[in-house]
């Protein structure tokens, strides 16, 4: 085990640097970890400079102010929309004006779906307007809508047990919220499961742990083996109300009207900017967030925050006159919400150079109070990241968590490239996620400063270390 370790790591060090495992002055053998610890500790002054600039200095609140102007100018940025096009043009100009290098757009084909006019009205047992949002990719109803009796179920299991009753009905899923990852299956597969038992439409309780009558949209997908039926999300309150009514045997009738349309694929772009590496310019540390959003709210949190702290990371490094050995590459993905569409095409195009990718980073789970970094990679790589995170001691954000990743960087992580994502206090994230509530009001400048400091220190130090993070 130990021997293998030495063989593997001696390959990482160029001959010219001598044998890194030579004995130190006391005759102790120096391990890879010793060397890394010493090298990384050497960055403590530069880390403090980055932190000071981001949190206390001239760049204080900059990512927040930039994001405010951006979302108030452009609004939400749905895949295929004019707003998203304008957002990309806006960022292209802003990144150039900021003095970043190699600012360019990489073409991508993306889905174009629009919700159109839509409504859901409960007409029995009494008239009640249901707060709803069509789910991404849903088909429309006929113009007069679909009026049908509701069958409320609390799970796919219950739906399958009640399959005989489901024919011709509108299925309302009143699933329990466990966590986003598990519960979101009701959004992505709800329509297909309902169609399998002959339902005319499906409505899901929004995938959210908290609600003030807010529907939360998101992508869903059809399969080719069952008919496509219209599908939407409704508020937690309305789903629970209908569940109570139905448990008392009350007959519920709903009229659902949806004018959704799917258009041919649209032209879009991933937006790229760099600080070119001084010594290994072909090697890349990728820092990213997505520029598209849903068509409700302002997309300030998902993922304006992640996109703008990623930009901020490069701005901070540039402003300090730093140029890491490797290239720091900012990518603002397009059409993440449609299933990582921009990121997938980026991966397909650039994977020929995969051996030059060092670490891929994405922030897409909020930019609230940061708690650390989530990392995915080998144990050796994790040890490096743990040392890097010690540099954030001045702001006490040193944790390294398991399971780093994100929709847009998972393509690389699956191929063995180490991946990191920002961890923050996610409590509020799913309150606002994909809803009208995702506005600038939920963002906080002080929290964004701290997120940007973590993002900049980590990306800079990794990009500047003599060796790539081991895979
Ligand atoms: C940054 O935002 C905080 C919180 O709103 C505020 O107290 C502070 O004055 C702002 N700093 C600058 C430089 O605008
Ligand atoms: C309920 O709504 C329908 C459709 O908008 C309307 O025709 C009907 O008059 C309403 N019923 C009551 C009792 O308000
Ligand atoms: C691959 O890397 C080389 C060297 O940096 C570069 O010239 C080339 O454009 C890259 N190709 C792609 C598809 O990224
Ligand atoms: C540092 O953060 C930890 C949680 O990560 C917390 O328990 C501790 O109180 C914090 N210390 C300071 C000085 O803020
Ligand atoms: Zn997102």
CSV table of C-alpha atoms and ligand atoms in Angstrom, one decimal, residues 121-123 126-128 255, ligand 2:
chain,number,residue,atom,x,y,z
A,121,UNK,CA,-59.8,26.0,-11.1
A,122,UNK,CA,-61.3,23.7,-8.6
A,123,UNK,CA,-65.1,23.7,-9.5
A,126,UNK,CA,-66.6,24.9,-4.5
A,127,UNK,CA,-65.0,27.4,-6.9
A,128,UNK,CA,-61.4,27.9,-5.9
A,255,UNK,CA,-60.6,22.4,-14.8
B,2,LIG,C1,-67.8,28.8,-10.6
B,2,LIG,O1,-67.0,29.1,-11.7
B,2,LIG,C2,-67.6,28.9,-12.9
B,2,LIG,C3,-66.6,29.0,-14.0
B,2,LIG,O2,-65.8,30.3,-13.8
B,2,LIG,C4,-68.8,29.8,-13.0
B,2,LIG,O3,-69.4,29.6,-14.3
B,2,LIG,C5,-69.8,29.6,-11.9
B,2,LIG,O4,-70.8,30.5,-11.9
B,2,LIG,C6,-69.1,29.7,-10.5
B,2,LIG,N1,-70.0,29.2,-9.5
B,2,LIG,C7,-70.2,29.9,-8.4
B,2,LIG,C8,-71.1,29.3,-7.4
B,2,LIG,O5,-69.6,31.0,-8.2
